[in-house]
Amino acid sequence: MKCYELQGPEGVDALALVDKPVPQAGPGEVLVRLKAATLNYRDLLTVKGGYGSRQKFPLVPVSDGAGVVEAVGAGVRSFVPGDRVIGSFFENWFGGEPSEATMRAALGGSVDGVLTEYRVFPAHALVRTPAHLSDVEAAALPCAGLTAWSAVVKLGNVKPGQTVLTQGTGGVSLFALQFAKMCGARVIATSSSDAKIARLKQLGADVTLNYKTTPDWGKKARELTGRGVDLVVEVGGVGTLNESIRATRIGGTIAFIGVLAGPATADTRLPLMVMQQQRLQGVTVGSIEDLQALCDGIAMHGVKPVIDKVFAFDQVKDAFAHMASGAHFGKVAIAIG
C-alpha cells in the first residue's frame, strides 16, 4: 500500500510517499481501506513539528478520514466488510469526561493518522458513516465536525432563540454555523472577504461582519444584539479574544478552540470577562460517544459538510499549500485510492 510519512519537523517538504505492506486486523481490530481525508489547521502545525513532545517521527499525518471496512479481526461483531466508517480522533476516549489517558492516542499526532490507503483501527473507535454523506463529506467529521458539535451542542448547550457568533470560513466555523442554525439559533458570522460573506449568507448566517472594515466587530455584535451574544466560537485564539469578550453577553460563553490569529495584544480584556461572569470553555474535539451523537444528529437534520476542494492522493502537498493560503471556504479534502 502507499502512504505518506512525515520524516521530520521540516514542513510539507518532509512528507514522503512510501510503500508499506497492508496491515492485518488482529483480535478486536478492523482493517479499513481509506477513501478520503480532510485537512485541519492542526495538520499544518503537525507537519512543522508543532504537536509537541507527543509527536513521533516518522509519522503518518492527518486525523480525519473515512473509508470502507476491508476485513475484521477475531471477535469483531459490530462491523462486516463493506461497511462505510469513520474513525474517532481520540481512539481511547469512549465517553464521559476527558483525561490524560483517554486523550493520549490522537490520530495524526501521537499515533499514525489516515493519509494512507489502509489503516487498522480498534473496532470500538469506529462509527458508521451517515448514509446521506459521501466518503469525502464524512471525512470532515472526526475533528472539525466534532469540535464544532462540542462547542455548540454539547458544551455550548445552544437553545432556540439564542445568538451564536462564528469567526471565518474554515471547517470548524462553517460546521458551527450549521449546527447553531440546526439548534434554532441566530448566527452572526465574520470574515475578511466580501465574497465569502456572500456565501456565509447563503449558508444561513443571519448577520455578517467584515472584520477588516469593522475591526471592532465584537462591539458591533454586542450593539446588534442589544446585550451581547450567548456563545462565541473562538477559532482565532488569543489574537481575537478581546473582541470575543466584547461580543459576549453577561454570563455568556466563549468556546475557545483555535490559534489562527496569533498572539494577544498587551491590552487584554480579561478583567471584563471576570466582571461579566463569562465562561471561557476550552474545546478539544470529543469522544467516540460524541462522534456517534454528531452522526445521528446530522443524519436526522440532513446537514452536509461544506467541501471547498478535493485533491488527488498524489497532490497532497498542493492540498496543504491550499489550506495554508487561507483561500478555502470549508474543508480541503484528499481523495485516497
Coordinates of N, CA and C in Angstrom, one line a residue, residues 42-162:
R42 N -4.7 22.1 12.5 CA -3.8 21.3 13.4 C -2.8 20.5 12.5
D43 N -3.3 20.0 11.3 CA -2.4 19.2 10.5 C -1.2 20.1 9.9
L44 N -1.5 21.4 9.7 CA -0.4 22.3 9.3 C 0.6 22.4 10.4
L45 N 0.1 22.5 11.6 CA 1.1 22.6 12.8 C 1.9 21.4 12.9
T46 N 1.2 20.2 12.7 CA 1.9 18.9 12.9 C 3.0 18.8 11.9
V47 N 2.8 19.1 10.7 CA 3.9 18.9 9.7 C 5.1 19.8 10.0
K48 N 4.9 20.8 10.8 CA 6.0 21.7 11.2 C 6.6 21.3 12.5
G49 N 6.1 20.1 13.1 CA 6.6 19.6 14.3 C 6.0 20.4 15.5
G50 N 4.9 21.0 15.3 CA 4.3 21.8 16.3 C 3.3 21.0 17.3
Y51 N 3.4 19.7 17.3 CA 2.5 18.9 18.1 C 3.1 18.6 19.5
G52 N 4.3 19.1 19.7 CA 5.0 18.9 21.0 C 5.6 17.5 21.2
S53 N 5.9 17.2 22.4 CA 6.6 16.0 22.8 C 5.9 14.7 22.4
R54 N 4.6 14.8 22.2 CA 3.9 13.6 21.9 C 4.0 13.2 20.4
Q55 N 4.5 14.1 19.6 CA 4.6 13.8 18.2 C 5.8 12.9 17.9
K56 N 5.6 11.9 17.1 CA 6.6 10.9 16.8 C 7.0 11.1 15.3
F57 N 8.2 10.6 15.0 CA 8.7 10.6 13.6 C 9.3 9.2 13.3
P58 N 9.1 8.6 12.2 CA 8.2 9.1 11.1 C 6.8 9.0 11.5
L59 N 5.9 9.8 11.0 CA 4.5 9.9 11.3 C 3.6 9.9 10.1
V60 N 2.6 9.1 10.1 CA 1.6 9.2 9.0 C 0.6 10.3 9.5
P61 N 0.6 11.5 8.9 CA -0.2 12.6 9.4 C -1.7 12.5 9.0
V62 N -2.4 13.5 9.5 CA -3.8 13.8 9.3 C -4.7 12.9 10.1
S63 N -5.7 13.5 10.8 CA -6.6 12.8 11.7 C -7.9 12.4 11.1
D64 N -8.4 13.1 10.1 CA -9.8 13.0 9.6 C -9.9 12.1 8.4
G65 N -10.4 10.9 8.5 CA -10.6 10.1 7.3 C -11.8 9.3 7.3
A66 N -12.2 8.8 6.2 CA -13.4 7.9 6.0 C -13.1 6.8 5.0
G67 N -13.7 5.6 5.2 CA -13.4 4.6 4.2 C -14.4 3.4 4.4
V68 N -13.9 2.3 3.9 CA -14.8 1.1 3.9 C -14.0 -0.1 4.6
V69 N -14.8 -0.8 5.4 CA -14.2 -2.0 6.1 C -13.7 -3.0 5.1
E70 N -12.5 -3.4 5.1 CA -11.9 -4.4 4.3 C -11.9 -5.8 4.9
A71 N -11.6 -5.8 6.2 CA -11.6 -7.1 6.9 C -11.7 -6.8 8.4
V72 N -12.2 -7.8 9.2 CA -12.3 -7.7 10.6 C -11.5 -8.8 11.3
G73 N -11.0 -8.5 12.5 CA -10.3 -9.4 13.3 C -11.2 -10.3 14.1
A74 N -10.5 -11.2 14.8 CA -11.3 -12.2 15.7 C -12.1 -11.4 16.7
G75 N -13.3 -11.8 16.9 CA -14.1 -11.3 18.0 C -14.9 -10.0 17.6
V76 N -14.7 -9.5 16.4 CA -15.4 -8.3 16.0 C -16.8 -8.7 15.4
R77 N -17.8 -8.2 16.0 CA -19.2 -8.5 15.6 C -19.9 -7.2 15.1
S78 N -19.4 -6.0 15.4 CA -20.1 -4.8 15.1 C -19.9 -4.3 13.7
F79 N -18.9 -4.8 13.0 CA -18.7 -4.4 11.6 C -18.5 -5.6 10.7
V80 N -18.8 -5.5 9.4 CA -18.5 -6.5 8.4 C -17.9 -5.8 7.2
P81 N -17.1 -6.6 6.4 CA -16.6 -6.0 5.2 C -17.6 -5.3 4.3
G82 N -17.3 -4.1 3.9 CA -18.2 -3.3 3.1 C -18.9 -2.2 3.8
D83 N -18.9 -2.3 5.2 CA -19.4 -1.2 6.0 C -18.6 0.1 5.7
R84 N -19.3 1.2 5.6 CA -18.7 2.5 5.5 C -18.5 3.1 6.9
V85 N -17.3 3.6 7.2 CA -16.9 4.0 8.6 C -16.1 5.2 8.6
I86 N -16.1 5.9 9.7 CA -15.1 6.9 10.1 C -14.5 6.6 11.4
G87 N -13.2 7.1 11.6 CA -12.5 6.8 12.8 C -12.5 8.0 13.8
S88 N -12.5 7.7 15.1 CA -12.5 8.7 16.1 C -11.2 9.4 16.2
F89 N -11.1 10.7 16.4 CA -9.9 11.4 16.6 C -9.1 10.8 17.8
F90 N -9.8 10.7 18.9 CA -9.2 10.0 20.1 C -9.7 8.6 20.1
E91 N -8.8 7.6 19.9 CA -9.2 6.2 19.8 C -9.6 5.6 21.1
N92 N -9.2 6.2 22.2 CA -9.5 5.6 23.6 C -10.4 6.4 24.5
W93 N -11.0 7.5 23.9 CA -11.9 8.3 24.7 C -13.3 7.8 24.3
F94 N -13.8 6.9 25.1 CA -15.1 6.3 24.8 C -16.2 7.2 25.1
G95 N -16.2 7.9 26.2 CA -17.3 8.9 26.5 C -17.0 9.5 27.9
G96 N -17.9 10.3 28.4 CA -17.7 11.0 29.7 C -16.6 12.0 29.6
E97 N -16.1 12.3 30.8 CA -15.1 13.4 30.9 C -13.7 13.0 30.3
P98 N -13.0 13.9 29.7 CA -11.7 13.6 29.2 C -10.7 13.4 30.3
S99 N -9.6 12.7 30.0 CA -8.5 12.5 30.9 C -7.2 12.4 30.1
E100 N -6.1 12.4 30.8 CA -4.8 12.2 30.2 C -4.7 10.9 29.4
A101 N -5.3 9.9 30.0 CA -5.2 8.6 29.4 C -6.1 8.5 28.1
T102 N -7.3 9.1 28.2 CA -8.2 9.0 27.1 C -7.8 9.9 25.9
M103 N -7.0 10.9 26.2 CA -6.6 11.8 25.1 C -5.2 11.6 24.6
R104 N -4.6 10.5 25.1 CA -3.2 10.2 24.7 C -3.1 9.8 23.3
A105 N -4.0 9.0 22.7 CA -3.9 8.5 21.4 C -4.7 9.3 20.4
A106 N -4.0 10.3 19.9 CA -4.6 11.3 18.9 C -4.1 11.0 17.5
L107 N -5.0 10.7 16.6 CA -4.6 10.4 15.2 C -3.9 11.5 14.6
G108 N -2.8 11.1 13.9 CA -2.0 12.1 13.1 C -1.2 13.0 14.0
G109 N -1.0 12.6 15.3 CA -0.1 13.3 16.2 C 0.7 12.4 17.0
S110 N 0.1 11.8 18.0 CA 0.8 10.9 18.9 C 0.8 9.5 18.3
V111 N -0.2 9.2 17.4 CA -0.2 7.9 16.7 C -0.4 8.2 15.2
D112 N -0.2 7.2 14.4 CA -0.3 7.4 12.9 C -1.7 7.8 12.6
G113 N -1.8 8.6 11.5 CA -3.1 9.1 11.1 C -3.6 8.4 9.9
V114 N -4.3 9.1 9.0 CA -5.1 8.5 7.9 C -4.6 8.8 6.5
L115 N -3.5 9.4 6.3 CA -3.0 9.7 5.0 C -2.3 8.4 4.4
T116 N -3.1 7.4 4.2 CA -2.7 6.1 3.8 C -3.8 5.3 3.2
E117 N -3.5 4.3 2.4 CA -4.5 3.6 1.7 C -5.3 2.6 2.6
Y118 N -4.6 2.1 3.6 CA -5.2 1.2 4.6 C -4.7 1.5 6.0
R119 N -5.6 1.3 7.0 CA -5.2 1.5 8.4 C -6.0 0.6 9.2
V120 N -5.4 0.1 10.3 CA -6.1 -0.8 11.2 C -6.6 0.1 12.4
F121 N -7.9 0.0 12.7 CA -8.5 0.7 13.8 C -9.0 -0.3 14.9
P122 N -9.0 0.1 16.2 CA -9.7 -0.7 17.2 C -11.2 -0.6 16.8
A123 N -11.9 -1.7 16.8 CA -13.3 -1.7 16.4 C -14.2 -0.7 17.2
H124 N -13.8 -0.5 18.5 CA -14.6 0.5 19.3 C -14.4 1.9 18.9
A125 N -13.4 2.2 18.1 CA -13.1 3.6 17.7 C -13.7 4.0 16.4
L126 N -14.5 3.1 15.8 CA -15.2 3.4 14.5 C -16.7 3.7 14.7
V127 N -17.1 4.6 13.8 CA -18.6 4.9 13.8 C -19.0 4.8 12.3
R128 N -20.2 4.3 12.2 CA -20.7 4.2 10.8 C -20.9 5.5 10.2
T129 N -20.6 5.6 8.9 CA -20.8 6.8 8.1 C -22.3 7.1 7.9
P130 N -22.7 8.3 8.2 CA -24.1 8.7 7.9 C -24.4 8.4 6.4
A131 N -25.6 7.8 6.2 CA -25.9 7.3 4.8 C -26.0 8.4 3.8
H132 N -26.3 9.7 4.3 CA -26.6 10.7 3.3 C -25.3 11.4 2.9
L133 N -24.1 11.0 3.5 CA -22.8 11.6 3.2 C -22.0 10.8 2.2
S134 N -21.2 11.4 1.4 CA -20.2 10.8 0.6 C -19.0 10.5 1.5
D135 N -18.0 9.7 1.1 CA -16.8 9.5 1.9 C -16.0 10.8 2.1
V136 N -16.0 11.6 1.1 CA -15.3 12.9 1.2 C -16.0 13.8 2.3
E137 N -17.3 13.8 2.3 CA -18.0 14.6 3.3 C -17.8 14.0 4.7
A138 N -17.9 12.7 4.7 CA -17.8 12.0 6.0 C -16.4 12.3 6.7
A139 N -15.4 12.4 5.8 CA -14.0 12.6 6.3 C -13.8 14.0 7.0
A140 N -14.8 14.8 6.9 CA -14.7 16.1 7.6 C -15.2 16.1 9.0
L141 N -15.8 14.9 9.4 CA -16.4 14.9 10.7 C -15.5 14.7 12.0
P142 N -14.5 13.8 11.9 CA -13.9 13.4 13.2 C -13.2 14.5 14.0
C143 N -12.6 15.5 13.4 CA -12.0 16.6 14.2 C -12.8 17.9 14.0
A144 N -12.9 18.4 12.8 CA -13.6 19.7 12.6 C -15.1 19.6 13.0
G145 N -15.7 18.6 12.4 CA -17.2 18.5 12.7 C -17.4 18.3 14.2
L146 N -16.7 17.4 14.8 CA -16.9 17.1 16.2 C -16.5 18.2 17.1
T147 N -15.5 19.0 16.8 CA -15.1 20.2 17.6 C -16.2 21.2 17.6
A148 N -16.8 21.4 16.4 CA -17.9 22.4 16.3 C -19.1 21.9 17.1
W149 N -19.4 20.6 17.0 CA -20.5 20.0 17.7 C -20.3 20.1 19.2
S150 N -19.1 19.9 19.7 CA -18.9 20.0 21.1 C -19.0 21.5 21.5
A151 N -18.6 22.4 20.7 CA -18.6 23.8 21.1 C -20.1 24.3 21.1
V152 N -20.9 23.9 20.2 CA -22.2 24.5 20.0 C -23.3 23.7 20.8
V153 N -23.2 22.3 20.6 CA -24.3 21.5 21.1 C -24.0 20.9 22.5
K154 N -22.9 20.3 22.6 CA -22.6 19.6 23.9 C -22.2 20.5 25.0
L155 N -21.2 21.3 24.8 CA -20.7 22.2 25.8 C -21.4 23.6 25.7
G156 N -21.7 24.1 24.5 CA -22.3 25.4 24.4 C -23.8 25.3 24.7
N157 N -24.4 24.1 24.6 CA -25.8 23.9 25.0 C -26.7 25.0 24.4
V158 N -26.5 25.3 23.1 CA -27.3 26.3 22.4 C -28.7 26.0 22.3
K159 N -29.6 27.0 22.6 CA -31.0 26.8 22.6 C -31.7 27.7 21.5
P160 N -32.9 27.3 21.0 CA -33.6 28.2 20.1 C -33.7 29.6 20.6
G161 N -33.5 30.5 19.7 CA -33.6 31.9 20.0 C -32.3 32.6 20.5
Q162 N -31.3 31.8 20.8 CA -30.1 32.4 21.3 C -29.3 32.8 20.1

